[in-house]
Short mmCIF file of N, CA and C in Angstrom, two decimals:
data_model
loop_
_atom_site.label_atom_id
_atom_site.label_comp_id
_atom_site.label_asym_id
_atom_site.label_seq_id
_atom_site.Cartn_x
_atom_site.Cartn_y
_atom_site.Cartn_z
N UNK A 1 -31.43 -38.73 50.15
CA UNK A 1 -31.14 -38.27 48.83
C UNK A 1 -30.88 -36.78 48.86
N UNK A 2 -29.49 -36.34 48.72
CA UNK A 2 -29.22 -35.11 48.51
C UNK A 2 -30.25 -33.93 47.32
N UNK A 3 -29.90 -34.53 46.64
CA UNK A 3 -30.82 -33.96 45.32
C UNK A 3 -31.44 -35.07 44.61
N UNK A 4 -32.04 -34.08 43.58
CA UNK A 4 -32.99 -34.85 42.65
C UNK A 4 -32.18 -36.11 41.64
N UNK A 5 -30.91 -35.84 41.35
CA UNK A 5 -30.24 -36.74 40.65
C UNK A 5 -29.65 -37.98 41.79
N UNK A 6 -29.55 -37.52 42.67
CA UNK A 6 -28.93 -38.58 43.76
C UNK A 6 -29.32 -39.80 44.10
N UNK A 7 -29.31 -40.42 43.25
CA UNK A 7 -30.51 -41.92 43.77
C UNK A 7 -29.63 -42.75 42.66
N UNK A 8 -29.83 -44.28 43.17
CA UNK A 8 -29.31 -45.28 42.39
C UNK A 8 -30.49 -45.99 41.79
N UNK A 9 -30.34 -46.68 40.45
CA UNK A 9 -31.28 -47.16 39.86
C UNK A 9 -30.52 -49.00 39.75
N UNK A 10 -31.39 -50.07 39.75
CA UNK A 10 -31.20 -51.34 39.69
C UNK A 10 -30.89 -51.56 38.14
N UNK A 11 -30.93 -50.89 37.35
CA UNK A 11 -31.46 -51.04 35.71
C UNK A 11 -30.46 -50.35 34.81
N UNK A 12 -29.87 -50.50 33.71
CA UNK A 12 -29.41 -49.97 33.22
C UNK A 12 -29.98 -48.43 32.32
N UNK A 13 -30.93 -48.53 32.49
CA UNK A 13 -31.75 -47.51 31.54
C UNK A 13 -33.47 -47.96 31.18
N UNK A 14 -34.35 -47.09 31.27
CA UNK A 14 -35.82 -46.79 31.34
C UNK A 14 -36.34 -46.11 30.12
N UNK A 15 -36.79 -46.46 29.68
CA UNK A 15 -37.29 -46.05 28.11
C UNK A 15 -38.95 -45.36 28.22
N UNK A 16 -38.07 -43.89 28.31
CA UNK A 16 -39.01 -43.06 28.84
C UNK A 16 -39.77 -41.99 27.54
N UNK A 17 -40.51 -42.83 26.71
CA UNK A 17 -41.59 -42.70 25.51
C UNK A 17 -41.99 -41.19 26.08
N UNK A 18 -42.39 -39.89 24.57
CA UNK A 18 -43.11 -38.81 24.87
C UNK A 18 -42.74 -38.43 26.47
N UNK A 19 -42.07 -38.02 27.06
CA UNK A 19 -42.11 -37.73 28.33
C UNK A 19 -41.20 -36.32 27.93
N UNK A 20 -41.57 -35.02 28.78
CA UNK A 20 -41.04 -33.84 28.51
C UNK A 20 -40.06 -33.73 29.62
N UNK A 21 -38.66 -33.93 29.59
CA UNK A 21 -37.79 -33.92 30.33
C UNK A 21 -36.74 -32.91 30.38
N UNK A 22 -36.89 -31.81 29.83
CA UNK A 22 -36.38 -30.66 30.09
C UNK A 22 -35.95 -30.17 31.13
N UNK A 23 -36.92 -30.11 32.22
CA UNK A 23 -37.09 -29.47 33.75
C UNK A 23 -36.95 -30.71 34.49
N UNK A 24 -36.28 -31.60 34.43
CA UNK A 24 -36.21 -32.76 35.33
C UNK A 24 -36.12 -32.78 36.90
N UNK A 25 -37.02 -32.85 36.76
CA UNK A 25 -37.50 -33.23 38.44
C UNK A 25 -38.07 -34.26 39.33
N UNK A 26 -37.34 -35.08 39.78
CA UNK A 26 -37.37 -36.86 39.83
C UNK A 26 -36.91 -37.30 41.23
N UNK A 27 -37.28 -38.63 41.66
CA UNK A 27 -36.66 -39.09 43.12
C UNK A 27 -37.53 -40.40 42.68
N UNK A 28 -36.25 -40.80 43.22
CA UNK A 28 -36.60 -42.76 43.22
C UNK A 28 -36.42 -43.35 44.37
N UNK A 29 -36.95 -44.34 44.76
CA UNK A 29 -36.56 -45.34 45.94
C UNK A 29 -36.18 -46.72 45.26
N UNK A 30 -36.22 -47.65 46.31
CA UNK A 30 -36.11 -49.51 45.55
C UNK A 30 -37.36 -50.00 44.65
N UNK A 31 -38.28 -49.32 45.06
CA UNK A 31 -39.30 -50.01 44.01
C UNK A 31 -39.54 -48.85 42.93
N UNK A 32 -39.78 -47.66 43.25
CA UNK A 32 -40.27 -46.44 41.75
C UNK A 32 -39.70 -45.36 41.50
N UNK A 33 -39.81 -45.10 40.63
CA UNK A 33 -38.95 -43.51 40.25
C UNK A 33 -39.95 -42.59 39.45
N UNK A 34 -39.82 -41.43 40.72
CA UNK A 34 -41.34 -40.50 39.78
C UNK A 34 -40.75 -39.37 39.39
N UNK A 35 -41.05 -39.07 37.91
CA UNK A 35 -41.03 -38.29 37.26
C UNK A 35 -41.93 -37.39 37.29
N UNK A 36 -41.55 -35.74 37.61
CA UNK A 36 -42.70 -34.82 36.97
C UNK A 36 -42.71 -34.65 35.65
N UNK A 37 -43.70 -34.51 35.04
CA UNK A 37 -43.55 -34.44 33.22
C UNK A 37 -44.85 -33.43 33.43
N UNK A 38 -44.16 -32.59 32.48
CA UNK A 38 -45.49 -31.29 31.73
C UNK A 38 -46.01 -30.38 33.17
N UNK A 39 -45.10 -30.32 34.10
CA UNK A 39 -45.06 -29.42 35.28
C UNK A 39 -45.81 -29.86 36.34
N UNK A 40 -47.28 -30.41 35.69
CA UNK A 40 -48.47 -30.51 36.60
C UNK A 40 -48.51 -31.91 36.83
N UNK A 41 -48.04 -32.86 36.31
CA UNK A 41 -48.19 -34.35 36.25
C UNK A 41 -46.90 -35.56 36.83
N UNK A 42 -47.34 -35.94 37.58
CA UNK A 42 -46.60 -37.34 38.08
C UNK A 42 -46.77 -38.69 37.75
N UNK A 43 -45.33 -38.85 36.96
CA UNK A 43 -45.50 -40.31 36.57
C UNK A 43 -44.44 -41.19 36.97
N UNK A 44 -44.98 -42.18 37.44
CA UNK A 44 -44.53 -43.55 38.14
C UNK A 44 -44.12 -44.23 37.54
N UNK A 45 -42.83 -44.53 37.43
CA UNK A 45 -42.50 -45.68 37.02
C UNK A 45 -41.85 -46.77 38.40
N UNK A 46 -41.90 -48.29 37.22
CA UNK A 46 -41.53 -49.21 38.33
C UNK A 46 -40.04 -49.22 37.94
N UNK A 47 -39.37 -49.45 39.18
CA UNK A 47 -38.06 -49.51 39.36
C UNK A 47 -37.37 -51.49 38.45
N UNK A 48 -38.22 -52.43 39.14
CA UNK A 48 -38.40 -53.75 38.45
C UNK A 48 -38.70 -54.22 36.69
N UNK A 49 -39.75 -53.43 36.50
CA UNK A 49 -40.31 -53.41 35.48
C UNK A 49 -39.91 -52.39 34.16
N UNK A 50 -39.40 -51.63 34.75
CA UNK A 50 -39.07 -50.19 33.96
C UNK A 50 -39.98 -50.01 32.64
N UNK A 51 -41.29 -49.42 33.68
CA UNK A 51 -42.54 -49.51 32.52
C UNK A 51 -43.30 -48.51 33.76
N UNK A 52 -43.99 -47.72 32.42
CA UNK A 52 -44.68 -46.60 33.82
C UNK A 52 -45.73 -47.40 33.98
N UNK A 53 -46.22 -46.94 35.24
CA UNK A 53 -47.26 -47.31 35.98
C UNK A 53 -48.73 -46.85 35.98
N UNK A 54 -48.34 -45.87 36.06
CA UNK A 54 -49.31 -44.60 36.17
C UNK A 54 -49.23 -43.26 36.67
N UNK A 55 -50.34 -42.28 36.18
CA UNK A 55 -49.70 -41.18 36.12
C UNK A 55 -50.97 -39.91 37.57
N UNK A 56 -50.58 -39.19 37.62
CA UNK A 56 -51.10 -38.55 38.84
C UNK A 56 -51.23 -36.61 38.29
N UNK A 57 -52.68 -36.20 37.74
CA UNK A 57 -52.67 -34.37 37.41
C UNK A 57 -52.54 -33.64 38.91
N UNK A 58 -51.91 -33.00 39.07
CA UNK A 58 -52.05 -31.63 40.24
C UNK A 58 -52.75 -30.35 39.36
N UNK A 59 -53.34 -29.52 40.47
CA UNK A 59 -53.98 -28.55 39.65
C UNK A 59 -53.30 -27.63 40.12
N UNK A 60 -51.95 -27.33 40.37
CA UNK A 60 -50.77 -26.49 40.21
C UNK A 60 -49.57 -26.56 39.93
N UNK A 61 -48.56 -26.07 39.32
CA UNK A 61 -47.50 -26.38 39.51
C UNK A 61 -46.63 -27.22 40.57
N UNK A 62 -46.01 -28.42 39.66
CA UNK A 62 -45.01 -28.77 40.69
C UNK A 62 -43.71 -28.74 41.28
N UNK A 63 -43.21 -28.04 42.23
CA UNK A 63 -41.58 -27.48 42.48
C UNK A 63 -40.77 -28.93 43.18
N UNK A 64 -41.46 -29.65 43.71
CA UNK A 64 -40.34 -30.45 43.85
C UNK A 64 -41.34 -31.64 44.49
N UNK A 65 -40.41 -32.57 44.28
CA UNK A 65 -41.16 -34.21 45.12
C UNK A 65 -40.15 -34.84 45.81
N UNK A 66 -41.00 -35.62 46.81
CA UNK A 66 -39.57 -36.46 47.68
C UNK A 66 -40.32 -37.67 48.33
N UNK A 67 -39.58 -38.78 48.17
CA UNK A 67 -40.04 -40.15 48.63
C UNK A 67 -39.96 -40.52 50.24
N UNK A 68 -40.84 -40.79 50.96
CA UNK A 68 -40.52 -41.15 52.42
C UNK A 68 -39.00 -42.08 52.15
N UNK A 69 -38.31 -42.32 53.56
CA UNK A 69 -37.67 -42.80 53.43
C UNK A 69 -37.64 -43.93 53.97
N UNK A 70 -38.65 -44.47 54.54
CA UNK A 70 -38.69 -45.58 55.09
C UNK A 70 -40.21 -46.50 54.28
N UNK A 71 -40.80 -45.59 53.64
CA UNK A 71 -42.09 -45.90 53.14
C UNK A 71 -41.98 -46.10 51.69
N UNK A 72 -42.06 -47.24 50.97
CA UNK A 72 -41.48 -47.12 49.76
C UNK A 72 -42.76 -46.15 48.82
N UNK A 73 -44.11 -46.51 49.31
CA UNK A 73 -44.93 -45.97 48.59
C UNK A 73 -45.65 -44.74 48.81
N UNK A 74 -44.79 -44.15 49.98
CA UNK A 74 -45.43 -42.16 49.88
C UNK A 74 -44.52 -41.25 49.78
N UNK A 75 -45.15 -40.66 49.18
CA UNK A 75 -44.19 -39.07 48.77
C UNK A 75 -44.68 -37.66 49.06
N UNK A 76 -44.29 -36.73 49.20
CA UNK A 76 -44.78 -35.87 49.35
C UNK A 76 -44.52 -34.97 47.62
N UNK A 77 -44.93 -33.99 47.57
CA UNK A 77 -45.32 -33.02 46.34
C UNK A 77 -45.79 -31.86 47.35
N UNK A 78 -44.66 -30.97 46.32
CA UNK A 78 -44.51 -29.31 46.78
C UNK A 78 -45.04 -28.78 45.66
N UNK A 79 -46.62 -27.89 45.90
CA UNK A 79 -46.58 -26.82 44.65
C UNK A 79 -46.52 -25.48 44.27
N UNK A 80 -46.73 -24.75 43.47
CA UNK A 80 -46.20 -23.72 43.30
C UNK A 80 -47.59 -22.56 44.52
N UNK A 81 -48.66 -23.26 44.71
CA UNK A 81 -49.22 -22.27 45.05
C UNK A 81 -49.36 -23.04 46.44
N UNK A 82 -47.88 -23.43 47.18
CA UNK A 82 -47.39 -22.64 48.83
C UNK A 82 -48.47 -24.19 49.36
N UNK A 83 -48.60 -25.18 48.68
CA UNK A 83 -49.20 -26.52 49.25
C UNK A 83 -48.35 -27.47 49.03
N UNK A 84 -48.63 -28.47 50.46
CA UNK A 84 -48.00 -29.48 50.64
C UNK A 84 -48.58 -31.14 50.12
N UNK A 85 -48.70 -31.74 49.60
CA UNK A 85 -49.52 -32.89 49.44
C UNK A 85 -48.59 -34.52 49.92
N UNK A 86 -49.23 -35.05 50.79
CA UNK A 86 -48.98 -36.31 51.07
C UNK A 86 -49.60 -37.23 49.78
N UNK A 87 -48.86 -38.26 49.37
CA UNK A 87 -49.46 -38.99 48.46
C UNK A 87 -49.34 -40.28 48.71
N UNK A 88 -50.00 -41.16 48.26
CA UNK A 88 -49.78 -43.07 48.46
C UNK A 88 -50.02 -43.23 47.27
N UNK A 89 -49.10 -44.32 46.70
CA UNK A 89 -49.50 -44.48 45.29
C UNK A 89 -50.09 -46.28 46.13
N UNK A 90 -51.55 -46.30 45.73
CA UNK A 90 -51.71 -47.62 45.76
C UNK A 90 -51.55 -48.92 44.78
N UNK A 91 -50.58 -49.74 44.37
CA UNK A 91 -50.48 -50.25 43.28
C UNK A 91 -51.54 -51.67 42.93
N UNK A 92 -52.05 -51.52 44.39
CA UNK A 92 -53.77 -52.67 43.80
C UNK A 92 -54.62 -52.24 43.00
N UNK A 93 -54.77 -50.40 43.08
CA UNK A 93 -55.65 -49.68 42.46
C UNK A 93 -55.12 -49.10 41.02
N UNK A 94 -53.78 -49.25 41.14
CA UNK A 94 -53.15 -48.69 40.36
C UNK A 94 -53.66 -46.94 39.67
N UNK A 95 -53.46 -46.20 41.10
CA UNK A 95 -53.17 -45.01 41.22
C UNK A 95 -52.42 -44.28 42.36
N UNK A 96 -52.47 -42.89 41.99
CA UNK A 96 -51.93 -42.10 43.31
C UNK A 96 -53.20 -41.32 44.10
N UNK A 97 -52.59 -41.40 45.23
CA UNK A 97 -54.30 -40.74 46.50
C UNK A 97 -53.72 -39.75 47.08
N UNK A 98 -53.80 -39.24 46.90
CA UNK A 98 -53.84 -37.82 47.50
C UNK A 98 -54.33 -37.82 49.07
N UNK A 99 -53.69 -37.79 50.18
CA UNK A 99 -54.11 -38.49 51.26
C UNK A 99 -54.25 -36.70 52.25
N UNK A 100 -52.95 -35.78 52.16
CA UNK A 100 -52.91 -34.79 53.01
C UNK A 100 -52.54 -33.50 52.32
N UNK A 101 -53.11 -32.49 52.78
CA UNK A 101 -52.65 -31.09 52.19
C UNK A 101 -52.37 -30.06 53.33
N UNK A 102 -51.18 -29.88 52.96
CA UNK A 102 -50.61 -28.60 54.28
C UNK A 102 -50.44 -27.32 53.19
N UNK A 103 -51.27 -26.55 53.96
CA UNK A 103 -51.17 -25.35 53.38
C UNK A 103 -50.27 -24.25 54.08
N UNK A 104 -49.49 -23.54 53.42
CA UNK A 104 -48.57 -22.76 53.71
C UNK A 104 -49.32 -21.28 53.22
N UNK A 105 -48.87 -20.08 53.47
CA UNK A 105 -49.23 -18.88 53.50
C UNK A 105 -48.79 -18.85 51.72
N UNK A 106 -50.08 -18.26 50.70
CA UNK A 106 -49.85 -18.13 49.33
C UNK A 106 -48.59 -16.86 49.42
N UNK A 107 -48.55 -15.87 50.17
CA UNK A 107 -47.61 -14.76 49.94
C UNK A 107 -45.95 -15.83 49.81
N UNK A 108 -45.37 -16.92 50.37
CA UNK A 108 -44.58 -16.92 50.81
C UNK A 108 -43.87 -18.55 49.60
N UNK A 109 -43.05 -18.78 48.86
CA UNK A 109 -42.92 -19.68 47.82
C UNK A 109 -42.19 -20.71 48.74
N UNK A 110 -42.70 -21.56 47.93
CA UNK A 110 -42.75 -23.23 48.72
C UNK A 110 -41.36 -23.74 47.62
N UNK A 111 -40.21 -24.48 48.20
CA UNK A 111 -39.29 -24.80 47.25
C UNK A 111 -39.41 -26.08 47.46
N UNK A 112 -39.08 -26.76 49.03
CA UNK A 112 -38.95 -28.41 48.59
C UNK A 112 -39.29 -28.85 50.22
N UNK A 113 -39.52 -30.28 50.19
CA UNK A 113 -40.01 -31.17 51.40
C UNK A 113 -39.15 -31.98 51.26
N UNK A 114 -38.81 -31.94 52.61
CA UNK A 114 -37.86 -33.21 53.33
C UNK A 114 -38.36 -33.70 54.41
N UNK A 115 -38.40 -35.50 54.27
CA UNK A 115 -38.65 -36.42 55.53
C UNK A 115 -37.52 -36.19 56.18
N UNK A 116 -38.10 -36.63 57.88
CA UNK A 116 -37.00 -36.73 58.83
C UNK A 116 -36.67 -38.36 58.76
N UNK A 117 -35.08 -38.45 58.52
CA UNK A 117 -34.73 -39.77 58.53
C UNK A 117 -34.39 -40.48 59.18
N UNK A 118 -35.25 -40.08 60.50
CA UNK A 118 -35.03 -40.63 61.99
C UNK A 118 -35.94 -41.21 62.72
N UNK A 119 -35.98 -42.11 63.22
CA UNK A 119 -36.81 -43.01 64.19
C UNK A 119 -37.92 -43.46 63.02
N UNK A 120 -39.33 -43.08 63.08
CA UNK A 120 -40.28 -43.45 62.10
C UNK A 120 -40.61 -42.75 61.16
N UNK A 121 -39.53 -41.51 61.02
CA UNK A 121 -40.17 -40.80 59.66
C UNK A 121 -41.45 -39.83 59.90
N UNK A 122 -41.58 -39.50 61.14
CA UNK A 122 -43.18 -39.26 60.93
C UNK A 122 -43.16 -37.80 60.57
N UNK A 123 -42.19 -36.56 60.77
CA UNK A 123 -42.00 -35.37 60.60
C UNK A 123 -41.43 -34.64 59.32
N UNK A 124 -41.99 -33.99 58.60
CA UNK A 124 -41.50 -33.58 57.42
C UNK A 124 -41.45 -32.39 57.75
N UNK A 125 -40.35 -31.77 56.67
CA UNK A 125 -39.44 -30.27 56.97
C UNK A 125 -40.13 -29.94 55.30
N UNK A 126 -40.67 -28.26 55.42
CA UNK A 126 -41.17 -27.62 54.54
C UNK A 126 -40.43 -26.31 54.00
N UNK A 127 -39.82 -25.88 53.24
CA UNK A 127 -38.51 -24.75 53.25
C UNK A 127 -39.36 -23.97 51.85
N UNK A 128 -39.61 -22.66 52.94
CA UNK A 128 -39.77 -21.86 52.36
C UNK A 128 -39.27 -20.29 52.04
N UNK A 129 -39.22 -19.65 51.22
CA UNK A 129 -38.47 -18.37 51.18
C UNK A 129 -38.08 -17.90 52.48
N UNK A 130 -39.16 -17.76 53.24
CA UNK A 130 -38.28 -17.23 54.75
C UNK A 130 -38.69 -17.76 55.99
N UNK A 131 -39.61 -18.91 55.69
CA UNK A 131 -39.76 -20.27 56.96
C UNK A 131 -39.24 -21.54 56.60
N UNK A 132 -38.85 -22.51 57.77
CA UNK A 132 -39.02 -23.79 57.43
C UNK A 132 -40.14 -24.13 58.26
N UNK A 133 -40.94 -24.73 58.21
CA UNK A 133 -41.76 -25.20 58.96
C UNK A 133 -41.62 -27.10 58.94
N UNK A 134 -41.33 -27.07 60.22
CA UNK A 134 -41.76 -28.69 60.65
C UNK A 134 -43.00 -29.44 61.18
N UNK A 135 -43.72 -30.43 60.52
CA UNK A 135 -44.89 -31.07 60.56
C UNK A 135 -45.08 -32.30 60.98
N UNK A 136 -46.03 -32.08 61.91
CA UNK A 136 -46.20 -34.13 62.01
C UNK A 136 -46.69 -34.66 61.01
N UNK A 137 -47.06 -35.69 60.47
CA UNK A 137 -47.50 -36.40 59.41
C UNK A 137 -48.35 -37.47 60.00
N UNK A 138 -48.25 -37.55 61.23
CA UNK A 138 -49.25 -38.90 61.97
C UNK A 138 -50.66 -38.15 62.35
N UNK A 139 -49.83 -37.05 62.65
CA UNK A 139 -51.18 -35.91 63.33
C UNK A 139 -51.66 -34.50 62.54
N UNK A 140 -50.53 -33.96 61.12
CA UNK A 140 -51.98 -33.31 60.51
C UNK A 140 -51.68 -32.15 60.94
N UNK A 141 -50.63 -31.54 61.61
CA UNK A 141 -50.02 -30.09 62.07
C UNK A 141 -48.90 -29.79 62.18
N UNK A 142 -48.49 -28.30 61.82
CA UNK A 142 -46.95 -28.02 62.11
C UNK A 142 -46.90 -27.90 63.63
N UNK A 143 -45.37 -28.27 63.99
CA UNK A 143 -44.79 -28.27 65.42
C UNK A 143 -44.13 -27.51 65.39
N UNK A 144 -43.76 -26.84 64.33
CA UNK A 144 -42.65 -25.25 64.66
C UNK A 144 -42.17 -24.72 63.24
N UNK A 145 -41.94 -23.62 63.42
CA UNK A 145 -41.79 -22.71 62.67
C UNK A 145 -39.98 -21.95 62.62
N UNK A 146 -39.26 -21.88 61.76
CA UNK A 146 -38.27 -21.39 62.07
C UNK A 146 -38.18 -20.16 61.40
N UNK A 147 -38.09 -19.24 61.67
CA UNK A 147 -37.72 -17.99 60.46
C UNK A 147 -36.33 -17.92 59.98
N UNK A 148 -36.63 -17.70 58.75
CA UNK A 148 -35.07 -17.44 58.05
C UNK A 148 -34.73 -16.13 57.44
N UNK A 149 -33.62 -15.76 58.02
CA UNK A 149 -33.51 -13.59 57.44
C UNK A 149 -32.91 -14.30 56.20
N UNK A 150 -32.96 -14.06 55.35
CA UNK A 150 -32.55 -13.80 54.05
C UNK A 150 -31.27 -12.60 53.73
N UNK A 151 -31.46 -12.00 54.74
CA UNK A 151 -30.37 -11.09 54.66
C UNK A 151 -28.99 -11.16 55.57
N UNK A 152 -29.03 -12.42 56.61
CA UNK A 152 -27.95 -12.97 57.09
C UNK A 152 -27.03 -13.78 56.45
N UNK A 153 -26.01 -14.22 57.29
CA UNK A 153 -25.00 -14.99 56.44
C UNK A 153 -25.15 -16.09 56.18
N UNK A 154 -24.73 -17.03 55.42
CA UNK A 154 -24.97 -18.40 54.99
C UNK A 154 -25.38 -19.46 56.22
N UNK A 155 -26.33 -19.71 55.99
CA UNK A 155 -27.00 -21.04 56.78
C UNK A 155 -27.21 -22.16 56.89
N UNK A 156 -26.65 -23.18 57.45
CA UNK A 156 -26.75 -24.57 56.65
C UNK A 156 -27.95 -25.51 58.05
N UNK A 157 -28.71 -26.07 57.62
CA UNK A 157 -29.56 -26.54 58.55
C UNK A 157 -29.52 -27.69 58.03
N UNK A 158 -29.73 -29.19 59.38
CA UNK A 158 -29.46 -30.73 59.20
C UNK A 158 -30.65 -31.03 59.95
N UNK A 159 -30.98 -32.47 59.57
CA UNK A 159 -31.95 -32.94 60.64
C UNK A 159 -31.29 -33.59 61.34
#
């Protein structure tokens, strides 16, 4: 998924009651499509059902979310204060778990997380003002660090 609008939905339309959609910030897979609403909050809806599910507080701002790509039910969540969060939404329990937190340096702003969409997914890319940092996700640590000058010429980086 290129961006946040880039995703196909099964449904013609989701009847999305009180929800503050101003700042739309969203990513869906085949089964859910999560909405941030009111900055700090994630809500689930089912892709089948088009009925939310349930909803998930962060106790910071949220800059961006992104769905594994091979995993229908984890996502990661980027927040404003330079943390990474792994999430599972369990739908037996009918919530979200908060499973991992990568912390990034508070001096340095956290914009967005991307899975690697290769082999098992297990490495996520972290892009920040002037790092990307790449992480295992099986094991719980970054594997490298890239610096980015800000004051060089246009950069385009792929996985």
């Amino acid at each position: 998924m290129g961006s946040n609008f880039d995703f196909q939905v099964k449904s013609d339309s989701f009847e999305l009651i009180d929800e503050d959609i101003s700042n739309l910030n969203v990513d869906a897979n085949d089964k859910y499509i999560a909405i941030v609403n009111k900055l700090y909050i994630i809500d689930i809806f089912s892709i089948d059902s088009k009925k939310k599910l349930f909803s998930y507080k962060f106790y910071s701002k949220i800059n961006h979310i992104h769905f594994h790509p091979k995993y229908c039910n984890v996502i990661s969540v980027s927040l404003c204060n330079s943390s990474v969060h792994l999430c599972y939404i369990n739908i037996q329990k009918n919530i979200i778990e908060d499973k991992v937190e990568y912390l990034d340096s508070p001096n340095d702003i956290l914009f967005k997380t991307f899975f690697s969409p290769f082999k098992d997914g297990s490495t996520l890319a972290t892009l920040l003002f002037s790092y990307i940092r790449i992480w295992n996700i099986k094991e719980y640590y970054c594997i490298y660090n890239i610096k980015i000058n800000a004051e060089s010429s246009k950069c385009i980086i792929k996985w």
